[in-house]
mmCIF file of C-alpha atoms in Angstrom:
data_model
loop_
_atom_site.group_PDB
_atom_site.id
_atom_site.type_symbol
_atom_site.label_atom_id
_atom_site.label_comp_id
_atom_site.label_asym_id
_atom_site.label_seq_id
_atom_site.Cartn_x
_atom_site.Cartn_y
_atom_site.Cartn_z
ATOM 1 C CA MET I 1 0.010 0.018 -0.002
ATOM 2 C CA LEU I 2 1.202 3.466 -0.890
ATOM 3 C CA ALA I 3 0.218 6.096 1.632
ATOM 4 C CA SER I 4 1.445 9.460 2.835
ATOM 5 C CA PRO I 5 2.228 10.097 6.531
ATOM 6 C CA PRO I 6 -0.559 12.006 8.296
ATOM 7 C CA GLY I 7 -0.649 15.634 7.214
ATOM 8 C CA ARG I 8 2.364 15.371 4.926
ATOM 9 C CA THR I 9 3.076 14.824 1.264
ATOM 10 C CA PRO I 10 5.869 12.495 0.222
ATOM 11 C CA ALA I 11 9.132 14.296 0.845
ATOM 12 C CA THR I 12 10.831 13.019 -2.273
ATOM 13 C CA ARG I 13 8.388 14.282 -4.904
ATOM 14 C CA PRO I 14 6.200 17.330 -5.169
ATOM 15 C CA ARG I 15 2.442 16.960 -5.365
ATOM 16 C CA ALA I 16 2.331 18.021 -8.993
ATOM 17 C CA ALA I 17 4.863 15.324 -9.919
ATOM 18 C CA LEU I 18 2.762 12.700 -8.210
ATOM 19 C CA PHE I 19 -0.292 13.821 -10.174
ATOM 20 C CA SER I 20 1.552 13.818 -13.451
ATOM 21 C CA SER I 21 3.070 10.380 -13.076
ATOM 22 C CA ALA I 22 -0.227 8.920 -12.009
ATOM 23 C CA THR I 23 -2.366 10.387 -14.719
ATOM 24 C CA GLU I 24 0.039 9.407 -17.460
ATOM 25 C CA GLY I 25 -1.237 5.860 -17.012
ATOM 26 C CA GLY I 26 -4.819 6.851 -16.152
ATOM 27 C CA ALA I 27 -4.441 6.309 -12.404
ATOM 28 C CA ALA I 28 -5.797 8.678 -9.789
ATOM 29 C CA PRO I 29 -3.271 10.881 -7.995
ATOM 30 C CA LEU I 30 -1.990 9.996 -4.567
ATOM 31 C CA ALA I 31 -3.765 11.738 -1.763
ATOM 32 C CA THR I 32 -2.689 13.024 1.640
ATOM 33 C CA PRO I 33 -4.509 12.570 4.933
ATOM 34 C CA ARG I 34 -6.790 15.350 6.120
ATOM 35 C CA SER I 35 -6.326 15.028 9.831
ATOM 36 C CA ALA I 36 -2.977 15.795 11.448
ATOM 37 C CA SER I 37 -4.104 13.747 14.410
ATOM 38 C CA ALA I 38 -4.868 10.618 12.450
ATOM 39 C CA ALA I 39 -2.859 7.621 13.479
ATOM 40 C CA ALA I 40 0.103 6.707 11.346
ATOM 41 C CA ASP I 41 -1.279 3.231 10.714
ATOM 42 C CA ARG I 42 -4.754 4.534 9.721
ATOM 43 C CA PRO I 43 -4.279 7.164 6.997
ATOM 44 C CA LEU I 44 -7.430 8.856 5.806
ATOM 45 C CA PHE I 45 -6.653 8.190 2.188
ATOM 46 C CA ALA I 46 -4.567 5.321 0.802
ATOM 47 C CA LEU I 47 -3.807 3.871 -2.551
ATOM 48 C CA SER I 48 -3.200 0.155 -3.057
ATOM 49 C CA LEU I 49 -3.362 -1.921 -6.204
ATOM 50 C CA PRO I 50 -5.236 -5.171 -5.480
ATOM 51 C CA ASP I 51 -4.976 -8.310 -7.484
ATOM 52 C CA PHE I 52 -7.627 -8.495 -10.200
ATOM 53 C CA ASP I 53 -7.879 -12.197 -11.101
ATOM 54 C CA GLY I 54 -11.042 -12.107 -13.211
ATOM 55 C CA GLY I 55 -13.408 -11.088 -10.498
ATOM 56 C CA GLY I 56 -13.916 -7.614 -11.930
ATOM 57 C CA GLY I 57 -13.846 -4.418 -9.924
ATOM 58 C CA GLY I 58 -13.492 -0.696 -10.298
ATOM 59 C CA PHE I 59 -16.109 1.241 -12.196
ATOM 60 C CA GLY I 60 -18.276 -1.499 -13.636
ATOM 61 C CA THR I 61 -15.389 -3.591 -15.015
ATOM 62 C CA ALA I 62 -16.843 -6.726 -16.593
ATOM 63 C CA PRO I 63 -15.842 -10.064 -14.951
ATOM 64 C CA GLY I 64 -12.776 -11.480 -16.641
ATOM 65 C CA ALA I 65 -11.759 -8.107 -18.085
ATOM 66 C CA VAL I 66 -8.453 -6.427 -17.238
ATOM 67 C CA PRO I 67 -9.412 -3.065 -15.604
ATOM 68 C CA ASP I 68 -7.423 0.057 -16.434
ATOM 69 C CA ARG I 69 -5.219 1.670 -13.782
ATOM 70 C CA PHE I 70 -7.874 4.235 -12.981
ATOM 71 C CA SER I 71 -10.379 1.513 -12.094
ATOM 72 C CA GLN I 72 -7.776 -0.249 -10.005
ATOM 73 C CA ALA I 73 -6.898 2.894 -8.121
ATOM 74 C CA GLY I 74 -10.583 3.765 -7.770
ATOM 75 C CA ALA I 75 -11.335 0.438 -6.198
ATOM 76 C CA ALA I 76 -8.523 0.902 -3.732
ATOM 77 C CA LEU I 77 -8.981 4.603 -2.767
ATOM 78 C CA VAL I 78 -10.586 4.102 0.606
ATOM 79 C CA THR I 79 -11.985 6.771 2.851
ATOM 80 C CA ARG I 80 -11.038 5.729 6.371
ATOM 81 C CA GLY I 81 -12.329 8.717 8.384
ATOM 82 C CA ALA I 82 -15.311 10.975 8.593
ATOM 83 C CA VAL I 83 -15.645 12.994 5.335
ATOM 84 C CA SER I 84 -16.784 16.093 7.190
ATOM 85 C CA ASP I 85 -13.643 16.475 9.354
ATOM 86 C CA PRO I 86 -12.807 20.249 9.120
ATOM 87 C CA VAL I 87 -9.236 21.502 8.642
ATOM 88 C CA ALA I 88 -7.937 22.402 12.089
ATOM 89 C CA ALA I 89 -7.724 26.162 12.484
ATOM 90 C CA ASP I 90 -4.423 25.954 14.396
ATOM 91 C CA ALA I 91 -2.777 23.492 11.973
ATOM 92 C CA PRO I 92 0.621 24.467 10.643
ATOM 93 C CA ALA I 93 0.496 25.979 7.180
ATOM 94 C CA ASP I 94 2.018 23.031 5.395
ATOM 95 C CA VAL I 95 -0.216 20.590 7.187
ATOM 96 C CA ALA I 96 -3.327 22.674 6.515
ATOM 97 C CA LEU I 97 -2.498 22.886 2.818
ATOM 98 C CA SER I 98 -2.025 19.156 2.561
ATOM 99 C CA GLN I 99 -5.389 18.631 4.296
ATOM 100 C CA ARG I 100 -7.066 20.995 1.894
ATOM 101 C CA PHE I 101 -5.534 19.143 -1.049
ATOM 102 C CA ALA I 102 -6.971 15.917 0.347
ATOM 103 C CA LEU I 103 -10.419 17.490 0.750
ATOM 104 C CA ALA I 104 -10.331 18.765 -2.878
ATOM 105 C CA LEU I 105 -9.371 15.250 -3.999
ATOM 106 C CA GLU I 106 -12.158 13.676 -2.010
ATOM 107 C CA GLU I 107 -14.781 16.109 -3.372
ATOM 108 C CA TRP I 108 -13.565 15.405 -6.958
ATOM 109 C CA TRP I 109 -13.520 11.657 -6.391
ATOM 110 C CA VAL I 110 -17.020 11.504 -5.002
ATOM 111 C CA ALA I 111 -18.286 13.263 -8.173
ATOM 112 C CA GLN I 112 -16.817 10.551 -10.433
ATOM 113 C CA ARG I 113 -19.121 7.878 -11.777
ATOM 114 C CA ALA I 114 -16.808 6.334 -14.363
ATOM 115 C CA PRO I 115 -13.181 6.558 -15.418
ATOM 116 C CA PRO I 116 -13.038 10.128 -16.664
ATOM 117 C CA PRO I 117 -11.195 11.283 -19.754
ATOM 118 C CA VAL I 118 -8.147 13.435 -19.137
ATOM 119 C CA ALA I 119 -10.420 16.528 -19.284
ATOM 120 C CA GLY I 120 -12.114 15.130 -16.182
ATOM 121 C CA TYR I 121 -9.044 15.827 -14.158
ATOM 122 C CA LEU I 122 -8.942 19.518 -15.063
ATOM 123 C CA PRO I 123 -11.350 20.595 -12.278
ATOM 124 C CA LEU I 124 -9.094 18.850 -9.738
ATOM 125 C CA LEU I 125 -6.042 20.628 -11.181
ATOM 126 C CA GLU I 126 -7.857 23.950 -11.012
ATOM 127 C CA ALA I 127 -8.759 23.316 -7.364
ATOM 128 C CA TYR I 128 -5.144 22.459 -6.504
ATOM 129 C CA GLU I 129 -3.901 25.612 -8.312
ATOM 130 C CA ALA I 130 -6.437 27.737 -6.399
ATOM 131 C CA LEU I 131 -5.359 26.238 -3.055
ATOM 132 C CA ALA I 132 -1.684 26.908 -3.764
ATOM 133 C CA SER I 133 -2.517 30.468 -4.891
ATOM 134 C CA ALA I 134 -4.494 31.130 -1.728
ATOM 135 C CA ALA I 135 -1.695 29.824 0.474
ATOM 136 C CA LEU I 136 0.798 31.976 -1.459
ATOM 137 C CA ASP I 137 -1.377 35.074 -1.066
ATOM 138 C CA ASP I 138 -1.580 34.499 2.679
ATOM 139 C CA THR I 139 2.191 34.107 2.969
ATOM 140 C CA GLU I 140 2.822 37.268 0.935
ATOM 141 C CA ARG I 141 0.432 39.205 3.145
ATOM 142 C CA LYS I 142 2.542 38.211 6.141
ATOM 143 C CA LEU I 143 5.650 39.411 4.305
ATOM 144 C CA ARG I 144 3.979 42.792 3.589
ATOM 145 C CA ALA I 145 3.013 43.257 7.188
ATOM 146 C CA PRO I 146 4.561 46.204 9.108
ATOM 147 C CA ASP I 147 7.010 43.954 10.902
ATOM 148 C CA GLY I 148 7.799 42.206 7.604
ATOM 149 C CA GLY I 149 7.439 38.798 9.155
ATOM 150 C CA GLY I 150 9.698 39.591 12.061
ATOM 151 C CA GLY I 151 12.379 37.086 12.823
ATOM 152 C CA SER I 152 10.670 34.473 10.684
ATOM 153 C CA ARG I 153 11.052 36.471 7.461
ATOM 154 C CA PRO I 154 13.650 34.129 5.931
ATOM 155 C CA ALA I 155 11.367 31.175 6.592
ATOM 156 C CA LEU I 156 8.404 33.049 5.126
ATOM 157 C CA GLU I 157 10.397 33.957 2.018
ATOM 158 C CA ALA I 158 11.388 30.323 1.551
ATOM 159 C CA GLU I 159 7.788 29.222 2.017
ATOM 160 C CA ALA I 160 6.559 31.797 -0.502
ATOM 161 C CA ALA I 161 9.132 30.598 -3.051
ATOM 162 C CA ALA I 162 8.042 26.951 -2.536
ATOM 163 C CA LEU I 163 4.389 27.812 -2.845
ATOM 164 C CA ARG I 164 4.990 29.883 -5.933
ATOM 165 C CA ALA I 165 6.794 26.941 -7.542
ATOM 166 C CA GLU I 166 3.993 24.630 -6.574
ATOM 167 C CA ARG I 167 1.351 26.921 -8.033
ATOM 168 C CA GLN I 168 3.295 27.218 -11.233
ATOM 169 C CA SER I 169 3.629 23.417 -11.385
ATOM 170 C CA TRP I 170 -0.155 23.023 -11.295
ATOM 171 C CA ARG I 171 -0.555 25.744 -13.881
ATOM 172 C CA LEU I 172 1.881 23.961 -16.178
ATOM 173 C CA LEU I 173 -0.166 20.742 -15.874
ATOM 174 C CA LEU I 174 -3.304 22.700 -16.630
ATOM 175 C CA ARG I 175 -1.669 24.113 -19.753
ATOM 176 C CA LEU I 176 -0.446 20.712 -20.948
ATOM 177 C CA TYR I 177 -3.599 18.732 -20.233
ATOM 178 C CA ALA I 178 -6.092 21.329 -21.570
ATOM 179 C CA GLY I 179 -7.617 19.875 -24.741
ATOM 180 C CA PHE I 180 -5.651 16.657 -24.303
ATOM 181 C CA ASP I 181 -8.517 14.357 -25.406
ATOM 182 C CA GLY I 182 -9.125 16.273 -28.566
ATOM 183 C CA ARG I 183 -5.442 16.202 -29.450
ATOM 184 C CA GLN I 184 -5.436 12.403 -29.578
ATOM 185 C CA ALA I 185 -7.426 12.424 -32.845
ATOM 186 C CA ALA I 186 -5.558 12.377 -36.140
ATOM 187 C CA PRO I 187 -4.505 15.888 -37.113
ATOM 188 C CA PRO I 188 -6.244 17.531 -40.042
ATOM 189 C CA PRO I 189 -4.344 17.801 -43.339
ATOM 190 C CA PHE I 190 -2.141 20.882 -43.543
ATOM 191 C CA PRO I 191 -3.895 23.478 -45.734
ATOM 192 C CA PRO I 192 -1.710 24.634 -48.662
ATOM 193 C CA PRO I 193 -1.546 28.356 -49.481
ATOM 194 C CA PRO I 194 -4.472 29.161 -51.743
ATOM 195 C CA ASP I 195 -3.874 29.866 -55.389
ATOM 196 C CA ASP I 196 -6.993 32.000 -55.710
ATOM 197 C CA TRP I 197 -6.864 34.816 -53.173
ATOM 198 C CA GLY I 198 -9.688 36.534 -54.996
ATOM 199 C CA ALA I 199 -11.949 33.733 -53.840
ATOM 200 C CA MET I 200 -11.125 34.458 -50.190
ATOM 201 C CA LEU I 201 -11.727 38.185 -50.712
ATOM 202 C CA ARG I 202 -14.996 37.562 -52.562
ATOM 203 C CA ALA I 203 -16.161 35.440 -49.597
ATOM 204 C CA LEU I 204 -15.815 38.560 -47.432
ATOM 205 C CA GLY I 205 -18.650 40.109 -49.370
ATOM 206 C CA PRO I 206 -19.286 43.237 -51.455
ATOM 207 C CA ALA I 207 -18.304 45.540 -48.611
ATOM 208 C CA ALA I 208 -14.749 44.266 -48.768
ATOM 209 C CA ALA I 209 -14.745 44.380 -52.519
ATOM 210 C CA GLY I 210 -15.999 47.970 -52.412
ATOM 211 C CA GLY I 211 -12.767 49.160 -50.753
ATOM 212 C CA GLY I 212 -14.333 50.025 -47.403
ATOM 213 C CA GLY I 213 -10.954 49.467 -45.817
ATOM 214 C CA GLY I 214 -9.336 52.239 -47.732
ATOM 215 C CA GLY I 215 -8.519 50.219 -50.804
ATOM 216 C CA GLY I 216 -10.024 52.535 -53.383
ATOM 217 C CA GLY I 217 -12.879 52.170 -55.909
ATOM 218 C CA GLY I 218 -15.865 49.924 -55.864
ATOM 219 C CA GLY I 219 -17.008 47.403 -58.406
ATOM 220 C CA GLY I 220 -18.500 44.763 -56.147
ATOM 221 C CA ALA I 221 -17.351 41.206 -55.655
ATOM 222 C CA GLU I 222 -17.438 40.445 -59.346
ATOM 223 C CA ALA I 223 -14.647 43.018 -59.872
ATOM 224 C CA LEU I 224 -12.159 40.940 -57.939
ATOM 225 C CA ALA I 225 -9.886 39.032 -60.269
ATOM 226 C CA ALA I 226 -8.948 35.394 -59.527
ATOM 227 C CA THR I 227 -5.377 36.454 -59.025
ATOM 228 C CA ALA I 228 -3.673 39.840 -58.785
ATOM 229 C CA ALA I 229 -1.267 38.603 -61.467
ATOM 230 C CA ALA I 230 -4.230 38.502 -63.871
ATOM 231 C CA ALA I 231 -4.388 42.252 -63.530
ATOM 232 C CA GLY I 232 -0.696 42.555 -64.437
ATOM 233 C CA LEU I 233 0.424 43.497 -60.889
ATOM 234 C CA PRO I 234 3.679 42.310 -59.396
ATOM 235 C CA THR I 235 2.775 40.073 -56.410
ATOM 236 C CA LYS I 236 4.166 37.635 -53.934
ATOM 237 C CA SER I 237 2.382 34.723 -52.289
ATOM 238 C CA LEU I 238 0.873 35.691 -48.903
ATOM 239 C CA HIS I 239 -1.459 33.622 -46.781
ATOM 240 C CA ASP I 240 -3.004 33.806 -43.307
ATOM 241 C CA GLU I 241 -0.091 32.943 -41.053
ATOM 242 C CA GLU I 242 -2.298 32.581 -37.972
ATOM 243 C CA VAL I 243 -4.270 29.840 -39.701
ATOM 244 C CA GLN I 244 -1.037 28.228 -40.910
ATOM 245 C CA GLU I 245 0.499 28.220 -37.416
ATOM 246 C CA ALA I 246 -2.643 26.745 -35.898
ATOM 247 C CA ALA I 247 -2.485 23.950 -38.465
ATOM 248 C CA LEU I 248 1.179 23.316 -37.691
ATOM 249 C CA ARG I 249 0.419 22.989 -33.982
ATOM 250 C CA GLN I 250 -2.390 20.542 -34.770
ATOM 251 C CA ALA I 251 -0.128 18.477 -36.996
ATOM 252 C CA ASP I 252 2.859 18.424 -34.649
ATOM 253 C CA PRO I 253 1.999 17.475 -31.025
ATOM 254 C CA VAL I 254 5.518 18.177 -29.800
ATOM 255 C CA ALA I 255 5.457 21.719 -31.200
ATOM 256 C CA ASP I 256 2.051 22.193 -29.591
ATOM 257 C CA LEU I 257 3.274 21.077 -26.176
ATOM 258 C CA ALA I 258 6.381 23.254 -26.527
ATOM 259 C CA LEU I 259 4.256 26.317 -27.278
ATOM 260 C CA ARG I 260 1.992 25.552 -24.285
ATOM 261 C CA ALA I 261 5.125 25.429 -22.025
ATOM 262 C CA VAL I 262 6.363 28.698 -23.463
ATOM 263 C CA ARG I 263 3.012 30.409 -22.805
ATOM 264 C CA TRP I 264 3.106 29.035 -19.228
ATOM 265 C CA ALA I 265 6.616 30.457 -18.649
ATOM 266 C CA GLU I 266 5.507 33.782 -20.153
ATOM 267 C CA ASP I 267 2.497 33.910 -17.774
ATOM 268 C CA GLY I 268 4.759 33.365 -14.836
ATOM 269 C CA ALA I 269 7.183 36.065 -15.982
ATOM 270 C CA ARG I 270 4.354 38.621 -16.199
ATOM 271 C CA GLU I 271 3.783 38.337 -12.461
ATOM 272 C CA LYS I 272 7.307 39.374 -11.465
ATOM 273 C CA PRO I 273 7.830 42.853 -10.096
ATOM 274 C CA ARG I 274 8.590 45.513 -12.766
ATOM 275 C CA PRO I 275 10.906 48.502 -12.346
ATOM 276 C CA LEU I 276 9.600 52.015 -12.941
ATOM 277 C CA PRO I 277 10.497 53.445 -16.348
ATOM 278 C CA LEU I 278 13.192 56.165 -16.434
ATOM 279 C CA PRO I 279 14.086 58.378 -19.398
ATOM 280 C CA VAL I 280 16.705 56.878 -21.707
ATOM 281 C CA THR I 281 16.933 59.586 -24.331
ATOM 282 C CA HIS I 282 20.748 59.936 -24.520
ATOM 283 C CA ARG I 283 20.632 63.277 -22.797
ATOM 284 C CA SER I 284 24.349 63.506 -22.057
ATOM 285 C CA THR I 285 25.284 62.778 -25.633
ATOM 286 C CA ALA I 286 22.709 65.313 -26.898
ATOM 287 C CA PHE I 287 24.098 67.933 -24.572
ATOM 288 C CA ARG I 288 27.666 67.464 -25.764
ATOM 289 C CA LEU I 289 26.464 67.648 -29.384
ATOM 290 C CA ALA I 290 24.660 70.866 -28.622
ATOM 291 C CA VAL I 291 27.758 72.533 -27.051
ATOM 292 C CA GLY I 292 30.107 71.219 -29.649
ATOM 293 C CA GLU I 293 32.021 68.805 -27.418
ATOM 294 C CA ALA I 294 30.985 65.526 -29.130
ATOM 295 C CA ALA I 295 34.076 65.178 -31.271
ATOM 296 C CA ALA I 296 36.445 65.823 -28.406
ATOM 297 C CA HIS I 297 34.842 62.987 -26.433
ATOM 298 C CA GLY I 298 34.674 60.531 -29.320
ATOM 299 C CA LEU I 299 30.854 60.629 -29.459
ATOM 300 C CA PRO I 300 28.704 60.031 -32.500
ATOM 301 C CA THR I 301 27.933 62.992 -34.753
ATOM 302 C CA SER I 302 24.146 62.439 -34.510
ATOM 303 C CA LEU I 303 21.536 60.917 -32.270
ATOM 304 C CA ASP I 304 19.992 58.504 -34.724
ATOM 305 C CA PRO I 305 19.864 54.912 -33.357
ATOM 306 C CA ASP I 306 22.431 53.513 -35.823
ATOM 307 C CA ALA I 307 25.026 56.276 -35.403
ATOM 308 C CA PRO I 308 27.217 54.533 -32.772
ATOM 309 C CA ALA I 309 27.507 51.345 -34.837
ATOM 310 C CA ARG I 310 27.785 53.130 -38.153
ATOM 311 C CA GLU I 311 30.528 55.511 -37.013
ATOM 312 C CA GLY I 312 32.264 53.050 -34.691
ATOM 313 C CA ARG I 313 31.802 55.388 -31.724
ATOM 314 C CA ARG I 314 30.153 55.081 -28.351
ATOM 315 C CA LEU I 315 27.567 57.095 -26.447
ATOM 316 C CA ASP I 316 28.434 59.156 -23.415
ATOM 317 C CA ALA I 317 29.222 56.882 -20.454
ATOM 318 C CA GLU I 318 26.215 58.007 -18.528
ATOM 319 C CA ASP I 319 23.903 57.285 -21.482
ATOM 320 C CA GLU I 320 25.525 53.860 -21.891
ATOM 321 C CA GLU I 321 24.679 53.006 -18.312
ATOM 322 C CA GLU I 322 21.046 54.051 -18.807
ATOM 323 C CA GLU I 323 20.930 52.082 -22.043
ATOM 324 C CA ALA I 324 22.255 48.955 -20.319
ATOM 325 C CA ALA I 325 19.633 49.277 -17.524
ATOM 326 C CA LEU I 326 16.887 49.724 -20.131
ATOM 327 C CA LEU I 327 17.963 46.646 -22.156
ATOM 328 C CA ARG I 328 18.166 44.515 -19.057
ATOM 329 C CA THR I 329 14.507 45.321 -18.462
ATOM 330 C CA VAL I 330 13.643 45.069 -22.176
ATOM 331 C CA TRP I 331 14.524 41.412 -21.724
ATOM 332 C CA LEU I 332 11.454 41.287 -19.479
ATOM 333 C CA MET I 333 9.059 43.994 -20.652
ATOM 334 C CA ALA I 334 9.947 44.777 -24.288
ATOM 335 C CA GLN I 335 7.747 47.222 -26.177
ATOM 336 C CA GLN I 336 5.754 48.893 -23.422
ATOM 337 C CA LEU I 337 8.901 49.784 -21.496
ATOM 338 C CA CYS I 338 10.647 51.123 -24.611
ATOM 339 C CA ARG I 339 7.753 53.537 -25.284
ATOM 340 C CA GLN I 340 7.643 54.684 -21.696
ATOM 341 C CA CYS I 341 11.372 55.301 -21.681
ATOM 342 C CA GLY I 342 11.358 57.483 -24.802
ATOM 343 C CA GLN I 343 12.598 54.904 -27.357
ATOM 344 C CA PRO I 344 9.567 54.225 -29.583
ATOM 345 C CA TRP I 345 11.961 53.319 -32.430
ATOM 346 C CA ARG I 346 13.182 50.366 -30.401
ATOM 347 C CA ALA I 347 9.605 49.343 -29.625
ATOM 348 C CA ALA I 348 8.995 49.271 -33.364
ATOM 349 C CA THR I 349 12.007 47.030 -33.996
ATOM 350 C CA LEU I 350 10.643 44.561 -31.452
ATOM 351 C CA GLY I 351 7.088 44.563 -32.813
ATOM 352 C CA GLY I 352 7.339 42.751 -36.129
ATOM 353 C CA GLY I 353 6.447 39.275 -34.936
ATOM 354 C CA GLU I 354 2.682 39.442 -35.239
ATOM 355 C CA PRO I 355 1.506 36.992 -37.874
ATOM 356 C CA TRP I 356 -0.108 38.294 -41.034
ATOM 357 C CA ARG I 357 -3.792 37.455 -40.667
ATOM 358 C CA TYR I 358 -7.293 38.700 -41.449
ATOM 359 C CA ASP I 359 -8.949 40.360 -38.479
ATOM 360 C CA SER I 360 -12.690 40.025 -38.915
ATOM 361 C CA ALA I 361 -13.335 42.459 -36.050
ATOM 362 C CA ALA I 362 -11.211 45.173 -37.653
ATOM 363 C CA GLY I 363 -12.361 44.248 -41.132
ATOM 364 C CA GLY I 364 -8.864 44.117 -42.547
ATOM 365 C CA TRP I 365 -5.503 42.453 -42.626
ATOM 366 C CA VAL I 366 -3.176 43.008 -39.673
ATOM 367 C CA GLY I 367 0.310 41.897 -38.674
ATOM 368 C CA ASN I 368 3.585 41.831 -40.538
ATOM 369 C CA PRO I 369 3.524 40.361 -44.076
ATOM 370 C CA ASP I 370 7.354 40.418 -44.063
ATOM 371 C CA ARG I 371 8.120 38.506 -40.934
ATOM 372 C CA PRO I 372 11.096 36.573 -42.508
ATOM 373 C CA LEU I 373 12.709 39.898 -43.366
ATOM 374 C CA TRP I 374 12.043 41.239 -39.818
ATOM 375 C CA ARG I 375 13.577 38.089 -38.230
ATOM 376 C CA SER I 376 16.616 38.470 -40.457
ATOM 377 C CA ALA I 377 17.010 42.096 -39.351
ATOM 378 C CA CYS I 378 16.729 41.025 -35.637
ATOM 379 C CA GLY I 379 19.462 38.487 -36.266
ATOM 380 C CA ALA I 380 21.673 41.221 -37.830
ATOM 381 C CA ILE I 381 21.134 43.511 -34.821
ATOM 382 C CA ALA I 382 22.020 40.674 -32.424
ATOM 383 C CA ARG I 383 25.225 39.837 -34.309
ATOM 384 C CA ARG I 384 26.215 43.501 -34.427
ATOM 385 C CA ALA I 385 25.713 43.749 -30.643
ATOM 386 C CA LEU I 386 27.860 40.641 -30.127
ATOM 387 C CA GLN I 387 30.710 42.286 -31.956
ATOM 388 C CA ARG I 388 30.858 45.052 -29.346
ATOM 389 C CA PRO I 389 31.209 43.266 -25.993
ATOM 390 C CA GLU I 390 32.884 46.331 -24.409
ATOM 391 C CA VAL I 391 29.506 48.203 -24.562
ATOM 392 C CA PRO I 392 27.534 47.576 -21.296
ATOM 393 C CA ALA I 393 24.236 47.128 -23.145
ATOM 394 C CA SER I 394 25.531 44.694 -25.788
ATOM 395 C CA ALA I 395 24.780 41.480 -23.903
ATOM 396 C CA HIS I 396 21.102 42.169 -23.278
ATOM 397 C CA GLU I 397 20.605 43.812 -26.681
ATOM 398 C CA ALA I 398 22.030 40.727 -28.400
ATOM 399 C CA ALA I 399 19.858 38.402 -26.284
ATOM 400 C CA ALA I 400 16.642 40.335 -26.880
ATOM 401 C CA TYR I 401 16.990 40.466 -30.646
ATOM 402 C CA ALA I 402 18.489 36.953 -30.937
ATOM 403 C CA SER I 403 15.437 35.553 -29.181
ATOM 404 C CA LEU I 404 13.238 37.177 -31.872
ATOM 405 C CA ALA I 405 15.320 35.987 -34.786
ATOM 406 C CA SER I 406 14.297 32.298 -34.558
ATOM 407 C CA ASP I 407 17.854 31.387 -35.448
ATOM 408 C CA ALA I 408 19.395 28.444 -33.592
ATOM 409 C CA SER I 409 22.888 29.701 -34.432
ATOM 410 C CA LEU I 410 22.246 32.685 -32.107
ATOM 411 C CA LEU I 411 21.356 30.652 -29.109
ATOM 412 C CA HIS I 412 24.734 31.436 -27.562
ATOM 413 C CA ALA I 413 23.670 35.097 -27.513
ATOM 414 C CA VAL I 414 20.574 34.330 -25.403
ATOM 415 C CA LEU I 415 21.758 31.884 -22.729
ATOM 416 C CA PRO I 416 24.289 34.133 -20.887
ATOM 417 C CA VAL I 417 21.604 36.564 -19.740
ATOM 418 C CA CYS I 418 18.978 33.934 -18.733
ATOM 419 C CA GLY I 419 18.124 34.170 -15.076
ATOM 420 C CA GLY I 420 17.130 30.538 -14.666
ATOM 421 C CA TRP I 421 15.659 27.487 -16.366
ATOM 422 C CA GLU I 422 12.393 29.332 -17.016
ATOM 423 C CA ASP I 423 14.171 31.846 -19.259
ATOM 424 C CA GLU I 424 16.180 29.171 -20.946
#
């Protein structure tokens, strides 16, 4: 029999890891006892895998059939205490959280009438994530108290870090298991780029054909040629990249899981504290240019963004420090920060990654139709920054643009500034 000690989770594996390993084979997750006072030899919840020798069991398993792991676990998950036992008000935080996890598991288990699909586990995951979030909020409130946690502050900070990691673990499982059952079906065929874009435009109706989006004269849907080339116009093939990327994710489960993990890491990064924006407008360099001292100090002859690299010169030392601080934060905040700090041109260089797609709400095409060119430009900026390691801002500038270039050969520019495995 596998059972947790009263009021504790197994010390060697986190709760999320137990859930993941169990559900991979269809089994129910391990549970923890709800009562800290329960005897060690009588845990409230226990999992054991009995011998099924043709006698049936589980959720309506036919005699002689081999039940799945969920049915085996379901037959062996035994409630050995009163289901209404409340969580002790004076229980230690870690014990109380384990008890609440067990209560959530019990409520979910009682609601099951048959082996659920993977989607059936999502409410349990959501409950676990909510419990970890509530415990984290409570710990952070203690840290924000006037005494800052007093002498127990280091312990509270460690507890907050552990709870944050646990909450993120449940969120990751939610991301990965969402839509799992639907993803087991055969993927649809990948749609090729259409040869007749006029057909897609005609499907939008006469309003689109009439040039309501600023495209000029009318003529109705019948005025749209099958191809622009038929009208003698130079064209290049464009198609809805958002549709294409969705089809790629459907056709490649590994890519889909990788994207889900990336979105999970991005969500966690958004919750980290952000510094206040400060002006980074190269004021010192501008002042020396205005008073005619730029040449004497080896500064660029203009303030355009490419001047330092083009002329082989550096900004004023104070401006370089501000630039380095900005680019460290750009690694986290990107476009919004650049605009707030007075560098809208840098925000524009970072904003070319939106796929070219038709926005039905806006009634027009949005995004960047030249994303390959933009990615190539990002790669060039990253390589240029790598060639100037003496400049304080070069490391983070190279990392920020290399991460946008989708070029594996630039990975060495990204890893040095990563703050942990989430960034990597």
